[in-house]
XYZ file of C-alpha atoms in Angstrom:
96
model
C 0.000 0.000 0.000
C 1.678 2.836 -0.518
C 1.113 5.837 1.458
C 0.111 9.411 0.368
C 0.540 13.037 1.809
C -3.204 13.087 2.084
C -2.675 9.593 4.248
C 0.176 11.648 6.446
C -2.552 14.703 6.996
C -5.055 12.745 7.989
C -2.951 10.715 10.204
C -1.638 14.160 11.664
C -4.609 15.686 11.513
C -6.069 13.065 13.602
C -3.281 12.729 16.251
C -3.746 16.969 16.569
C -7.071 16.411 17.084
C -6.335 13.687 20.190
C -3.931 16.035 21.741
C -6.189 18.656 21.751
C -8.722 17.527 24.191
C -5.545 17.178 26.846
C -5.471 20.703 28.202
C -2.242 20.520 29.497
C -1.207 20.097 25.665
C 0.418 22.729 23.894
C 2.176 22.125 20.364
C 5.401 22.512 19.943
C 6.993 24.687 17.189
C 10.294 24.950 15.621
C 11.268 28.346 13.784
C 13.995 28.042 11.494
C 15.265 31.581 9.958
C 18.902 32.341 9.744
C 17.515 36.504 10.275
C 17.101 36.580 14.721
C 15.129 39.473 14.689
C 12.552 37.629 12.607
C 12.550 34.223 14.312
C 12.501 35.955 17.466
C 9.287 38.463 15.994
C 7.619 35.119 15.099
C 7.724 33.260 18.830
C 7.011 35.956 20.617
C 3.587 35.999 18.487
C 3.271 32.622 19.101
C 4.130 32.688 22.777
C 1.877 35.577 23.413
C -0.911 32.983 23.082
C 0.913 30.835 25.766
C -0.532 27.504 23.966
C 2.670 26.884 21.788
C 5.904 25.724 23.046
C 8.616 27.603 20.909
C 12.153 26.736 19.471
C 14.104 28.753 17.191
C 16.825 28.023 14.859
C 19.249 30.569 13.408
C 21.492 28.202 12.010
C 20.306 25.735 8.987
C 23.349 23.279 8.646
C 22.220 22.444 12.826
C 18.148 22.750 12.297
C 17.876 19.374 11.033
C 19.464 17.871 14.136
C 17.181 20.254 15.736
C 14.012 18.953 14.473
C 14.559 15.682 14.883
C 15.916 15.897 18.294
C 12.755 18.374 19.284
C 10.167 16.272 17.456
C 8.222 19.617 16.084
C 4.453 19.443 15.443
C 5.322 22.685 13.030
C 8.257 24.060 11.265
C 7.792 27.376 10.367
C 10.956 27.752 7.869
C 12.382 30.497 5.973
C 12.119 29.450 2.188
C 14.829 31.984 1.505
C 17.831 30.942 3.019
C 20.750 31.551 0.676
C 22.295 28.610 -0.565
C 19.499 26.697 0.317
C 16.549 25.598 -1.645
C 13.609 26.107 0.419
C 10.709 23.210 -0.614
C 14.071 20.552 -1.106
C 14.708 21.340 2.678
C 10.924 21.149 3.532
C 11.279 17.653 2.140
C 14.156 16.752 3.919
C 12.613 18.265 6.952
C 9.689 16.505 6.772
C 11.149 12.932 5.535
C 14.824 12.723 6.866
């Protein structure tokens, strides 16, 4: 069988959907943007609401680490990071 993105949403969608009845639950989210002001602009947005827990990385070469190690229910990425191709490292983000 193989498996689609639409599979994978659902799948997410549904496990979101479980952790959302636990109160104490609050998603976690991993900002990747090599700018600091902006990353920093962007949790402090998030964190205002006080239901997202917040990581940021400035540096790309160590954000995959990152993510895996942090297990991210979001990635919030900047698609413009020079030298980088921004959807080819949303794939590798999201299947590494």
């Amino acid at each position: 069988m193989h498996t689609t993105d639409t599979d994978i949403f659902k799948a997410c969608y549904h496990e979101h959907i479980k952790q959302q009845k636990d109160l104490n639950y609050h998603p976690k989210v991993l900002i990747i943007d090599i700018d600091a002001t902006n990353a920093k602009l962007i949790a402090e947005i998030l964190g205002e609401s006080e239901n997202y827990r917040v990581q940021i990385s400035i540096n790309y070469q160590k954000a995959l680490a990152h993510a895996q190690q942090y297990q991210p229910d979001l990635i919030i990425l900047d698609s413009m990071i020079p030298n980088y191709n921004g959807l080819k490292e949303a794939q590798i983000l999201k299947y590494p």
